[in-house]
Each structure stands twice: as structure tokens, then as C-alpha cells.
Tab-separated table of C-alpha atoms in Angstrom:
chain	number	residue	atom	x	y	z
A	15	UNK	CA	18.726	14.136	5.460
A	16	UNK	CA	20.513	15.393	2.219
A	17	UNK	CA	21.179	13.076	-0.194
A	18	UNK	CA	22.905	9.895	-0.192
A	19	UNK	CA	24.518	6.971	-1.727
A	20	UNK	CA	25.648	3.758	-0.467
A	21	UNK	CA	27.348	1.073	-1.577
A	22	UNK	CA	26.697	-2.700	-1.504
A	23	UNK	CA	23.370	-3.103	0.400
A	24	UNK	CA	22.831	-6.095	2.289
A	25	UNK	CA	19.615	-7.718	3.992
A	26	UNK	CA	17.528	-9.039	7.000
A	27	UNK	CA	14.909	-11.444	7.482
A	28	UNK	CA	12.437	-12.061	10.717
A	29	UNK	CA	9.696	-12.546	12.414
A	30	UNK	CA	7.072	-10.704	14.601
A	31	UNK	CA	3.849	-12.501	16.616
A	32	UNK	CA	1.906	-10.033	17.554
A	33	UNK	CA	-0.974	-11.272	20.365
A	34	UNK	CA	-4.056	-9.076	19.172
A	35	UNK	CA	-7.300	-8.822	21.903
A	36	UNK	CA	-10.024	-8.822	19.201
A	37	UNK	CA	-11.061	-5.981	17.316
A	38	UNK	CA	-8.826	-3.267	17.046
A	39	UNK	CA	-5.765	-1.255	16.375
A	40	UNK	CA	-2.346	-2.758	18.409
A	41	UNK	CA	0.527	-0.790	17.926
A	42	UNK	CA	4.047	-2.739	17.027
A	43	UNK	CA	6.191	0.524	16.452
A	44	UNK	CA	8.282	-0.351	19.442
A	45	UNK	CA	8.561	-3.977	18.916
A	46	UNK	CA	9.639	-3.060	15.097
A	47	UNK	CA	11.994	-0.406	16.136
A	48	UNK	CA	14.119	-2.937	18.491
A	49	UNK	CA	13.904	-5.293	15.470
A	50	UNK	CA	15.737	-3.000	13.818
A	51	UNK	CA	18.526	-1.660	15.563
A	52	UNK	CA	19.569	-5.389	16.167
A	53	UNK	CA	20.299	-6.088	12.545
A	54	UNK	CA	23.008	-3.119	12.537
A	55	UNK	CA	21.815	-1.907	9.229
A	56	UNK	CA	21.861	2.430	9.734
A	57	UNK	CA	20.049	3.281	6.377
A	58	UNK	CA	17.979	1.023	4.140
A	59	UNK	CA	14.383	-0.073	3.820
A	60	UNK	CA	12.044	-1.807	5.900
A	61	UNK	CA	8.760	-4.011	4.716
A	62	UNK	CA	6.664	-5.146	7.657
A	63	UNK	CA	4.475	-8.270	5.680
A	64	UNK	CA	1.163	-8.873	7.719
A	65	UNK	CA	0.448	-12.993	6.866
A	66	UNK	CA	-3.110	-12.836	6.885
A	67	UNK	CA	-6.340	-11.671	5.447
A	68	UNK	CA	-8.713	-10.861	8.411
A	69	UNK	CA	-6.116	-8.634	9.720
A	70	UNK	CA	-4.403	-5.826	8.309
A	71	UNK	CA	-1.707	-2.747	8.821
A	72	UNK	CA	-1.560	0.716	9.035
A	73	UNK	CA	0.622	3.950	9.875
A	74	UNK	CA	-1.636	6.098	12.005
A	75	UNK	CA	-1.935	8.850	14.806
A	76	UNK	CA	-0.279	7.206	17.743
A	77	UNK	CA	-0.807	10.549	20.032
A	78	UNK	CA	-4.128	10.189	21.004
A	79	UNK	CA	-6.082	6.827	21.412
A	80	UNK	CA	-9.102	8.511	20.626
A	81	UNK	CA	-7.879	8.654	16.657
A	82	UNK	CA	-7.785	4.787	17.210
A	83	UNK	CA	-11.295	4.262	18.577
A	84	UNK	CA	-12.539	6.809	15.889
A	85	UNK	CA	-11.090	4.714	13.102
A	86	UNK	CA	-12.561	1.070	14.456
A	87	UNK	CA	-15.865	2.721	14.394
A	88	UNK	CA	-15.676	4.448	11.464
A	89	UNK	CA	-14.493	0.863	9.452
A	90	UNK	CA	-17.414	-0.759	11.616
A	91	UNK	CA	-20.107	1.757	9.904
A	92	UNK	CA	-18.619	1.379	6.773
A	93	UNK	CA	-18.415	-2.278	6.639
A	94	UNK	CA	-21.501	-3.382	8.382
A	95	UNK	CA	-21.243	-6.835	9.740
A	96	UNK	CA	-24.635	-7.998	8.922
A	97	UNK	CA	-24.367	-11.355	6.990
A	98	UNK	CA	-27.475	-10.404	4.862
A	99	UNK	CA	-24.911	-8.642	2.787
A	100	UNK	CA	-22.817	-11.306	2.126
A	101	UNK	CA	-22.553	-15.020	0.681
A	102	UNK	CA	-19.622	-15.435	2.413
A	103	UNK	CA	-20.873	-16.348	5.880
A	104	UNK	CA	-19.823	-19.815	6.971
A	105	UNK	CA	-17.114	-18.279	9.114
A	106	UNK	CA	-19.275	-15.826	10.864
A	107	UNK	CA	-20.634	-12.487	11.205
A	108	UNK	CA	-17.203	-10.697	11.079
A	109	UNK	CA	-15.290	-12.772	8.333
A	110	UNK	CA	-16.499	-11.295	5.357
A	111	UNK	CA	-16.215	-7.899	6.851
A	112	UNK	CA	-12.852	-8.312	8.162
A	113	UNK	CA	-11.602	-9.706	4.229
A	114	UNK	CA	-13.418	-6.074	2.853
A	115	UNK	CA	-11.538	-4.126	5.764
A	116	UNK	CA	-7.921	-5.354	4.993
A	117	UNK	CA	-8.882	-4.267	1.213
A	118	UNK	CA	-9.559	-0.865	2.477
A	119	UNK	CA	-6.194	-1.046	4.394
A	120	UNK	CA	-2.708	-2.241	4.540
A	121	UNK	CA	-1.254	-5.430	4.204
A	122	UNK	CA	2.274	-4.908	3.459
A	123	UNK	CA	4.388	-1.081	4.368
A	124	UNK	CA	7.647	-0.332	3.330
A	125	UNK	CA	9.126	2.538	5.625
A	126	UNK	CA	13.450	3.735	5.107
A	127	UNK	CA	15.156	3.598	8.069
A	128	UNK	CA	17.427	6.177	8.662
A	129	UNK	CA	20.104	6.242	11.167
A	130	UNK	CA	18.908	2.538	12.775
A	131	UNK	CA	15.637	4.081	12.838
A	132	UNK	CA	12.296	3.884	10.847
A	133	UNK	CA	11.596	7.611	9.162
A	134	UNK	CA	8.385	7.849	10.665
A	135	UNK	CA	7.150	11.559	11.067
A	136	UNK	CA	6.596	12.284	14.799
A	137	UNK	CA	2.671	11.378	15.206
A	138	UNK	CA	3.255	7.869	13.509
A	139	UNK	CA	3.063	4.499	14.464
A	140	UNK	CA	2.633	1.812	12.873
A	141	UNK	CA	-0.653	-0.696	14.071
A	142	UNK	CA	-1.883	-3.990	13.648
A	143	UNK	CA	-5.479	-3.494	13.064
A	144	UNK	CA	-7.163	-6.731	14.031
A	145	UNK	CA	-10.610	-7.598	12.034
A	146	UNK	CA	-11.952	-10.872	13.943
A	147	UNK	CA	-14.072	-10.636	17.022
A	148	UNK	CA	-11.781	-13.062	19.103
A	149	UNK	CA	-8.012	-12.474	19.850
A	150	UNK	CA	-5.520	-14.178	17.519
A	151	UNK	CA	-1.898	-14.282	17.238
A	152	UNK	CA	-0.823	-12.471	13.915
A	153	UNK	CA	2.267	-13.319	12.049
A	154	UNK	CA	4.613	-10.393	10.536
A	155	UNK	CA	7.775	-10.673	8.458
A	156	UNK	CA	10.422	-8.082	9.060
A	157	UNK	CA	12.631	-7.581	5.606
A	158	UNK	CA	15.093	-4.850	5.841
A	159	UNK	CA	17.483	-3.848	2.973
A	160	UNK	CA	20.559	-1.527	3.408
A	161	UNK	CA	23.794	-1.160	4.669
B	13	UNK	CA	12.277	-18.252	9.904
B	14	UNK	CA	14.369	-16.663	12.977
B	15	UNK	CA	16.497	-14.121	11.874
B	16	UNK	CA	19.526	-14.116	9.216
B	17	UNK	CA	21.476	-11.661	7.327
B	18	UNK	CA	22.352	-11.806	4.208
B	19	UNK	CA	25.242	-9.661	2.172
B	20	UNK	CA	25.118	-8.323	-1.187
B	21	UNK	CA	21.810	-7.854	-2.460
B	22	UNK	CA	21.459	-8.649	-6.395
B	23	UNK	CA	18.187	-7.578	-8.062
B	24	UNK	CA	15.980	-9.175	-11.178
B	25	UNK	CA	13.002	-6.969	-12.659
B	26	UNK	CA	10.584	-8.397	-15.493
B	27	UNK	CA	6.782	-8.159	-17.066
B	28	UNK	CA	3.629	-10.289	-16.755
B	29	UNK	CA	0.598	-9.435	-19.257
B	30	UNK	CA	-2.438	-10.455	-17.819
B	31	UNK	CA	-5.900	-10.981	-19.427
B	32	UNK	CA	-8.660	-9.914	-17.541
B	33	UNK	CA	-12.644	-10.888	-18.536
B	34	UNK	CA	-13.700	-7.819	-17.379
B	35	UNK	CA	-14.960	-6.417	-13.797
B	36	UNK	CA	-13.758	-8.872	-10.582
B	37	UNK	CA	-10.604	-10.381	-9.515
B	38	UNK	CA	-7.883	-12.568	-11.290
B	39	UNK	CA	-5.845	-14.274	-9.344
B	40	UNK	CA	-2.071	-14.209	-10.285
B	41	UNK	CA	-0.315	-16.321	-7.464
B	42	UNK	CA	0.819	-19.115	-9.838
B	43	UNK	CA	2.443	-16.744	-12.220
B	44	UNK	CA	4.186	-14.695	-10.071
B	45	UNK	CA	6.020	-17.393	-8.012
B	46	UNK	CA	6.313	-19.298	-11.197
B	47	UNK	CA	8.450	-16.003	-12.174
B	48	UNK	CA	10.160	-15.888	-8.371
B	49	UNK	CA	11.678	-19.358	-8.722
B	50	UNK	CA	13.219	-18.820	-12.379
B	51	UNK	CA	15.115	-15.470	-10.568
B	52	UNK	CA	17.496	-18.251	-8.674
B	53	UNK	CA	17.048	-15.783	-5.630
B	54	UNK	CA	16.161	-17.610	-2.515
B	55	UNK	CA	15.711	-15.146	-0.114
B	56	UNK	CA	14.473	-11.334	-0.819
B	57	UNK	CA	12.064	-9.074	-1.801
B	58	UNK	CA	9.468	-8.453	-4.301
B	59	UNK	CA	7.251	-5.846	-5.527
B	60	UNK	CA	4.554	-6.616	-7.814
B	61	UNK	CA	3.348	-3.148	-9.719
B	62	UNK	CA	0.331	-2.576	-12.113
B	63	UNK	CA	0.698	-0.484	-14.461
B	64	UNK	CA	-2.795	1.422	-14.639
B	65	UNK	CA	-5.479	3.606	-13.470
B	66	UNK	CA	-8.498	1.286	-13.495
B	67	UNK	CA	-7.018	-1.735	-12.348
B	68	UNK	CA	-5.716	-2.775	-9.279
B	69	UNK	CA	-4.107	-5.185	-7.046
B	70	UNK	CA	-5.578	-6.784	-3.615
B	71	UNK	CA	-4.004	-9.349	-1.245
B	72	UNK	CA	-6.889	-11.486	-0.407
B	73	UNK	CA	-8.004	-14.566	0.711
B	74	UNK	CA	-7.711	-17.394	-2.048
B	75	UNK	CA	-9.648	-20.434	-0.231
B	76	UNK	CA	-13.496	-19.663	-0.977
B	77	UNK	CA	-14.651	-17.949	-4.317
B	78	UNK	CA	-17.797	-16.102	-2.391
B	79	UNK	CA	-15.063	-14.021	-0.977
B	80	UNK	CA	-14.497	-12.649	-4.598
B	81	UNK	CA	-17.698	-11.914	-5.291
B	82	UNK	CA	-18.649	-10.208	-2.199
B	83	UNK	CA	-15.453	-7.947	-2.732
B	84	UNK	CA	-16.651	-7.085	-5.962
B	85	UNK	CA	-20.080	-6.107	-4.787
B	86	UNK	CA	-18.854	-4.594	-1.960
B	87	UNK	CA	-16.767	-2.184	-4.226
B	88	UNK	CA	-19.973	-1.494	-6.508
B	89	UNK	CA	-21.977	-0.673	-3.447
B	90	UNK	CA	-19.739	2.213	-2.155
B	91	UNK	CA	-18.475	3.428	-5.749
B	92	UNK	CA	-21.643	3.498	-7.503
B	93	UNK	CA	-21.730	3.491	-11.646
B	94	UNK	CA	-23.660	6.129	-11.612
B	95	UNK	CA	-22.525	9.525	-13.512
B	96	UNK	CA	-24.834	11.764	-11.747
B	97	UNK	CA	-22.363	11.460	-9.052
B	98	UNK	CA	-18.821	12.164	-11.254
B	99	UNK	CA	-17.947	15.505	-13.767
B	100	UNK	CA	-15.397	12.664	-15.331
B	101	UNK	CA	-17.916	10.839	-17.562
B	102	UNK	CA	-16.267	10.888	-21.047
B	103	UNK	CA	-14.355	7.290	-20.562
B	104	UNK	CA	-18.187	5.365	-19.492
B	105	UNK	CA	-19.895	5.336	-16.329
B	106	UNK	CA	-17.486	2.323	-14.840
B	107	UNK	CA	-14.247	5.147	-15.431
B	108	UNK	CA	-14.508	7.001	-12.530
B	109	UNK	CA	-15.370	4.394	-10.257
B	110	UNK	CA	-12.896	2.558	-11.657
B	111	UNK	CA	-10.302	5.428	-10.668
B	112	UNK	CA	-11.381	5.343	-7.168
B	113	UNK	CA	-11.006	1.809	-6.392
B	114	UNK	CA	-7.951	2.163	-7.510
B	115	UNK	CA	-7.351	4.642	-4.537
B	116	UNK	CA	-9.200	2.347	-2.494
B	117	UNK	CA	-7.505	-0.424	-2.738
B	118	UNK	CA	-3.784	-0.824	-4.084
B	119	UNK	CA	-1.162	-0.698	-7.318
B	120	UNK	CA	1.707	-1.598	-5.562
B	121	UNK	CA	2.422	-4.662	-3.218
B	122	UNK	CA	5.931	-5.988	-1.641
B	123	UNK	CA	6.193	-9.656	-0.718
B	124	UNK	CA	9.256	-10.804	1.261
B	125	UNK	CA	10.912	-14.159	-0.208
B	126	UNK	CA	12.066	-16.808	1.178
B	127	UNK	CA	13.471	-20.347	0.318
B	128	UNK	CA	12.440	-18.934	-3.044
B	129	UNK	CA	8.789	-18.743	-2.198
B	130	UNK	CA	6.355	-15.717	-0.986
B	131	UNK	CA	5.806	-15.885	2.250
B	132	UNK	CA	2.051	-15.854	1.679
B	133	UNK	CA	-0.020	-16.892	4.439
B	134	UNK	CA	-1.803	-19.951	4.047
B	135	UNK	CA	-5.072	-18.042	2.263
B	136	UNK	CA	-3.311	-15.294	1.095
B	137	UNK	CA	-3.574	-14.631	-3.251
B	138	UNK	CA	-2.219	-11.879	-4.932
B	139	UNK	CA	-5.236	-10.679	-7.455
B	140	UNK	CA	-5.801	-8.371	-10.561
B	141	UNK	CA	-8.860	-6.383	-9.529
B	142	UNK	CA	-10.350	-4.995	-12.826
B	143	UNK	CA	-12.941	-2.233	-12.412
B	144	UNK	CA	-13.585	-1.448	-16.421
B	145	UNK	CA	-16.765	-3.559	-17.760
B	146	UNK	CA	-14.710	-5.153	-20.482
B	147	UNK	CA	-11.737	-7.608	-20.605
B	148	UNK	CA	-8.269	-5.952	-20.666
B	149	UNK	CA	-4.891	-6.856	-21.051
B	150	UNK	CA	-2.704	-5.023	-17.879
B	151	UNK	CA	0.610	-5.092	-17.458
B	152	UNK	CA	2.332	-5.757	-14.468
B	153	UNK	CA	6.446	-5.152	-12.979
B	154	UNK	CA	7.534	-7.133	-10.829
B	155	UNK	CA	11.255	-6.134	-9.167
B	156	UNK	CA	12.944	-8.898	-7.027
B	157	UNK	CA	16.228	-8.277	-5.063
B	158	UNK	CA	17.823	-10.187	-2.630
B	159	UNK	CA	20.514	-12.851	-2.134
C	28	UNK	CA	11.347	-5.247	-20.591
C	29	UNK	CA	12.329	-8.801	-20.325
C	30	UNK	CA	14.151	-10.951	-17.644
C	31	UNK	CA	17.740	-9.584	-16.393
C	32	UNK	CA	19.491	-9.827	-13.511
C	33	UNK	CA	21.918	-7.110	-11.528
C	34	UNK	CA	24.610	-7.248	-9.257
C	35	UNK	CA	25.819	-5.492	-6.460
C	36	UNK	CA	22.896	-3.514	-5.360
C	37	UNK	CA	23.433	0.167	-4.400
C	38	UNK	CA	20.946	2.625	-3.041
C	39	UNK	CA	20.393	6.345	-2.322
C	40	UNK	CA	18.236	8.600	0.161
C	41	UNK	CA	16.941	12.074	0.242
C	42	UNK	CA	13.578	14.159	0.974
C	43	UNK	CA	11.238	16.222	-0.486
C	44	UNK	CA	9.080	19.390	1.037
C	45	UNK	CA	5.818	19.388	-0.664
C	46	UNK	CA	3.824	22.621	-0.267
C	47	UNK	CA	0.132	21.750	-0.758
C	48	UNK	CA	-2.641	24.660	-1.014
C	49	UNK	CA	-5.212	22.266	0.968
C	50	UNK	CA	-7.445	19.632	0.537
C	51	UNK	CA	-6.709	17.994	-2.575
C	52	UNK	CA	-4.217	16.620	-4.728
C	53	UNK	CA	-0.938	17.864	-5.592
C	54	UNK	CA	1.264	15.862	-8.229
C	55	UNK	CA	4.732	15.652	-7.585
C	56	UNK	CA	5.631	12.951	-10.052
C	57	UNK	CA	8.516	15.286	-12.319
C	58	UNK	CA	10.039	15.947	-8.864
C	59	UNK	CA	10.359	12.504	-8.420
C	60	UNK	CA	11.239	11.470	-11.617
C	61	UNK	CA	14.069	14.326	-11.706
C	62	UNK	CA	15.441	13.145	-8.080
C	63	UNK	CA	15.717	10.092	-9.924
C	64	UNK	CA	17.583	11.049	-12.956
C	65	UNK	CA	20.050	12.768	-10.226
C	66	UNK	CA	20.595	9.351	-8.563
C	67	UNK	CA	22.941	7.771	-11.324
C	68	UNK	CA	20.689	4.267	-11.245
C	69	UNK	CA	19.143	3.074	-13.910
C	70	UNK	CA	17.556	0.114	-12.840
C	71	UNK	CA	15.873	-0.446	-9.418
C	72	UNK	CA	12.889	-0.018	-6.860
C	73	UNK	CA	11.872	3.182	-5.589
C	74	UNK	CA	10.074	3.985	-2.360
C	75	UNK	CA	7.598	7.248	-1.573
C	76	UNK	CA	6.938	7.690	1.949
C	77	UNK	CA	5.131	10.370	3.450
C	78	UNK	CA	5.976	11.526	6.865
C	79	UNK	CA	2.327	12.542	7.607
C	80	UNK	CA	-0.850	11.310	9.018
C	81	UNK	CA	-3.393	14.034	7.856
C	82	UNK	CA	-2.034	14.065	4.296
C	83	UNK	CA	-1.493	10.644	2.324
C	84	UNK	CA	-0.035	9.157	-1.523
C	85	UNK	CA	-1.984	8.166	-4.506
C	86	UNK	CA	-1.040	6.749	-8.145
C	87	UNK	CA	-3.733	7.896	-10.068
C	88	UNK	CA	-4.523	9.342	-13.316
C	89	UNK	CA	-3.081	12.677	-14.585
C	90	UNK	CA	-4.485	13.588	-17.529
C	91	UNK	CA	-7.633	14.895	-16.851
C	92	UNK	CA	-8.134	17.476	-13.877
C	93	UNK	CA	-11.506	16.400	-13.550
C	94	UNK	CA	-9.993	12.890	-12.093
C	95	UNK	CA	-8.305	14.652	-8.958
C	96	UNK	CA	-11.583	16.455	-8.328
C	97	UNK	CA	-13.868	13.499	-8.571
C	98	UNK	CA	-11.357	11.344	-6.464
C	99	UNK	CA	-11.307	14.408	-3.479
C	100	UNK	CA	-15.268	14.828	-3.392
C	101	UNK	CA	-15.714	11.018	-3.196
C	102	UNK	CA	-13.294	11.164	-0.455
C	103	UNK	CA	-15.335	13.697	1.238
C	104	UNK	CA	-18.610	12.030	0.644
C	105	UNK	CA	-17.450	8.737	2.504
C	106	UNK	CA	-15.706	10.696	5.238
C	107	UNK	CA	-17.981	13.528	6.512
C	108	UNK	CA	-16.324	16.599	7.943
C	109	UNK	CA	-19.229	16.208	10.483
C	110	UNK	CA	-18.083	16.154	14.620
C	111	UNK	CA	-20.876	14.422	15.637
C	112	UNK	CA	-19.177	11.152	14.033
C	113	UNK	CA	-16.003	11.434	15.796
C	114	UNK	CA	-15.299	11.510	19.309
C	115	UNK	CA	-11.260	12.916	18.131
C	116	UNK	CA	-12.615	16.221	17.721
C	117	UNK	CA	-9.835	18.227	19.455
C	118	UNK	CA	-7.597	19.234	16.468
C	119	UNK	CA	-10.841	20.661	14.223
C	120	UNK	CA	-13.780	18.734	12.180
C	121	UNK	CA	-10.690	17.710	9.209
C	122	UNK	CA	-8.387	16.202	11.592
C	123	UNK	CA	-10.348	13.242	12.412
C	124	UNK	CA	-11.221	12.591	8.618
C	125	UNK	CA	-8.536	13.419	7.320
C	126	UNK	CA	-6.984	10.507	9.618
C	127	UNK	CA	-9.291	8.622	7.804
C	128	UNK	CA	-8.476	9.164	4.307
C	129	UNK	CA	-4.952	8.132	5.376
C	130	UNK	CA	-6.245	5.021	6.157
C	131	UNK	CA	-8.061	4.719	3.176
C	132	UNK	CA	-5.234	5.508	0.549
C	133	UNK	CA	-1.357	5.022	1.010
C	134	UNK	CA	1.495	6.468	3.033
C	135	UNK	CA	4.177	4.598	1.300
C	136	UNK	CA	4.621	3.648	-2.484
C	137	UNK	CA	7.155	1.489	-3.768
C	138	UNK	CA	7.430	2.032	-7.926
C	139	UNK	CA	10.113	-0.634	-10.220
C	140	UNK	CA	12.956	2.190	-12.138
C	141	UNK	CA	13.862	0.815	-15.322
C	142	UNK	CA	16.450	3.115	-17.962
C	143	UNK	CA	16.551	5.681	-15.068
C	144	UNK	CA	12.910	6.508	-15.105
C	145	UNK	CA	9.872	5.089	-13.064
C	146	UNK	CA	7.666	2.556	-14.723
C	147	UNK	CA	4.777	4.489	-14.542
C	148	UNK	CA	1.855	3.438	-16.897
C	149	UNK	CA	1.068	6.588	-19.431
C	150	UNK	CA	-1.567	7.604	-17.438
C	151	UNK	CA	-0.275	7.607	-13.652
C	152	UNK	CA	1.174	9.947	-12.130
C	153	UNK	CA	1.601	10.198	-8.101
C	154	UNK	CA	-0.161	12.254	-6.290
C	155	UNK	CA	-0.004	14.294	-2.629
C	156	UNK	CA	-3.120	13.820	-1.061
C	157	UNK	CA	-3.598	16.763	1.281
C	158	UNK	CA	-6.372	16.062	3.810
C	159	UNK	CA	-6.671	19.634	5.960
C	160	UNK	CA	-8.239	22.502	4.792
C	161	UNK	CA	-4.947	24.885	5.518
C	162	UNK	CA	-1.863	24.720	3.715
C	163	UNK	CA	0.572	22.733	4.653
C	164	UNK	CA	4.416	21.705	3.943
C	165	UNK	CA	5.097	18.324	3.563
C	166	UNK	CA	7.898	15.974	3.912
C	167	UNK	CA	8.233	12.890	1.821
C	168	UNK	CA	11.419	10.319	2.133
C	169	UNK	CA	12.621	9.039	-1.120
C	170	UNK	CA	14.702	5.743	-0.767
C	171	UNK	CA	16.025	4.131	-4.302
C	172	UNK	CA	18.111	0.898	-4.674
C	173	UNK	CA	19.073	-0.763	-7.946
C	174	UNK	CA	22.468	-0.421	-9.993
């Protein structure tokens, strides 16, 4: 990659919705990627802005979907959802636990894009990682800055 | 918020002090887009930075103020004050716990702007999280570029 | 630090190889802070990213060596090396937790420059955060914008 300078760096704004099933990690790499070669920018920086606080971000593993299950279970155990542990319970079992997991996590990641692409090392991808029981439709801004 | 572009990126960097009581979380919403709108940039990004070790910042969920507390205990629960469990005990038992929610949780956040506001979700806060016992004064960046 | 604003944003790429000796933390805040000197802008935002997902970023504090060893017990502690747990067991009992620990801590840091140097707090420092038990080399992206 070398190093580089660049003059006069301009920006990009949008928006992702991003359908989640439930519980889980849903992986936007793709959907971020396209986002990005649209905006003709070759080299800059990328924020992807999650909008909410019962579901978070991450960069993970996106090579085996074992590493996903692994990491659901592991923030389950962690974070039991058993409202006896909480005073926060009016929006049930898994609201409380879903505000501790996106603490734990990610809610904003900024990731250079290099050549119209995100620098992502070859295992990574880039996941919603949805904290409610239900399926919801999450809202992500897209910022990119570059030239 | 569809998607624009936007040329030639201008940038605007300045300090907050902020007075904490002690352990728990401040919120600093007000303050920082207080500080957004006198920048005269409408549409951007910025980062909000904290300047320490044993203090830390959290996107969270502003609504109900049990959430606060049961983020706080939650934190006390799996970092334990107890220096059995640390060799770094010269600072006070709440030191090294203090130190590790900071790795647990976060020191920098970036918040895309636009129409001179965050684009905060609806519950979303951005909060001091102090982890020493008594009140502090921390010092926080915040960086701001766009158009 | 006050309030100023700056025109014309420019901005600057390059990488980093990290070797780390295993699990633990290596700093490598000089060799950021020199890149930076190199880069000919005083005042801006830099980004850390780390191309990995068995080996993650921290700020934490650098002054006393008993901090980084504290911070990489705890770490094992919460996320036992134990294959029982894990059902991604394929790549040896680290890989799974040290997916985990990624999770847990950063892969990207954003940090405000101001007079050339990183705003750092007198204590931080930033820190590799190598999760396997074998040496590795590791690449981090460094993206800086400002004037």
C-alpha cells in the first residue's frame, strides 16, 4: 500500500436497512461494499453508524458460520437474560441484555477503503449482530471521506 | 437521507471538560451537539475522544434511567473490585477494574452529521462512563469535518 | 486547544507490520506517532485498523507493565481456552477465543492529531492485542486526514 497523500478529500452520505431475523449475527459486507464503489471515491474512510441500542456491529470471522454461532452463545452466557438481574424489565426478558451486549460491542466502525474497496483483511466481514428476540429492521448510515 | 456527495471537506477540532460524581454514566448529548451546531458544518463527521484510562465512553440508550444503573452493575459484576484478583493494586481497588472497562467498552466514538445534527437514533446518548470511586474532571476531543 | 476551523482537507495512507511474540499486548504507539510526524499534517483525525480477527486494538495505560498483564489474564478468565465451550474448534482451543476477545475490544481506532502529534491522554498509549499463542505478523492500515 506504500504511503500516500491526497489532495482535497470530499464526502458521502447514505443509508443501509438491514432486515435482521432475531437474534444473531447478519453480515452487510456485500451490501456495504456496493455502497461503496457507487460513490466513486478510490481511497478514503468509511464509518458504518448502527442507529440503535439493542443492536450492535462487529468485524468478525466470516469463513466459517460456526465462529458466528460460537459468539451468540458465548454473549448469551455472558449476559444472562434472566430479568432477576435487572430493574430494567418493562420491555422484556431480552432488553436489558441486548443494551449490556451493544456495550460489549460495536456501535459505530470506521474501516479505509482502498482502491473502491474496504481494507478488510481476508477473514473479515463486517455483521449486524441483532440483540432482540423478534426480527427488526436496523438502520445504518454510510459516511465515506476521500477522494 | 438518500445519498449525496459533498466536495471539499473542511474540519473543526475542540475540548469539553466534563465533571463526573464519581462511578456511573454522564450523559453528554446536549454538549456535544451544542458544540456541532456552533462548527457551521451541516453535514460530516465527528469523533468524540476521551482522554483517559479509567473513563470511558458508551452509546446507550437515553430514555429510562434503570438502564444506567443496570449497566453500571452489570460492569461491577464481571470486573469485580476486588485486588485478590489484580498484581496492579497501587492506584485503589476500583484502578484496575477501572482499566478494563475501559477495554470493555470504548474511548473513541464517530457520529456521522447531518443537517447539523448527530444522527442519533431516537434513544441513542453519548455517555461519560466513570469507573474511579470519586468525581473527576475528563477531558474530551471532539474532531468534526465535513462540508 | 480551543475552537478553530481548517480548510481544504487532505489525507494520507500507509501500513504497518506488527510482529507480536503471542498472547498479549504489544504497544506500537511511537510507530504511530512517528508515521505521523512523516505525514506533514498537523491537525486532523487518525484511524488504526487492524486487518485481523484473532488479534485486536486497545488504548490503555502504559506506564505500568503490570496494567497489560492484568488486562490479558482478565481476558483469559472471561474467555476460557476450554473446547468444550465452543463448537469452532477446528483452528485450535485460541482460535475460537481469541475471536472473542476481538469482539470484546476494538479493531479500529480513530484518535483527533493536534500540532502533529496524537491527543493521547499522558497515560494511553495503543496497544496490539495479540490473541494466539504463536507469533504472529500483523498488518495494521493507518489512514490520516486533516491539514
Amino acid at each position: 500500500m506504500g504511503e500516500k497523500k491526497y489532495d482535497l478529500v470530499k464526502q458521502s452520505q447514505g443509508l443501509l436497512s438491514i432486515d435482521t431475523p432475531g437474534q444473531g449475527l447478519t453480515e452487510i459486507t456485500k451490501k456495504v461494499d456496493q455502497w461503496v464503489l457507487r460513490q466513486g471515491i478510490s481511497i478514503g474512510l468509511i464509518t458504518v453508524y448502527i442507529r440503535h441500542t439493542s443492536a450492535s456491529l462487529l468485524i468478525q470471522e466470516n469463513a466459517d458460520p460456526s465462529v458466528m454461532q460460537d459468539l451468540d452463545d458465548y454473549f448469551k452466557k455472558i449476559v444472562p437474560e434472566d430479568p432477576t438481574l435487572y430493574s430494567h424489565t418493562a420491555e422484556g426478558p431480552d432488553d436489558m441484555p441486548a443494551h449490556i451486549k451493544c456495550a460489549l460491542t460495536e456501535t459505530t466502525l470506521s474501516i479505509p477503503v482502498n482502491k473502491n474497496c474496504m481494507v478488510l483483511g481476508t477473514w473479515q466481514g463486517i455483521f449486524v449482530f441483532e440483540h432482540r428476540a423478534r426480527p427488526h429492521v436496523r438502520q445504518i448510515v454510510l459516511h465515506l471521506s476521500g477522494i
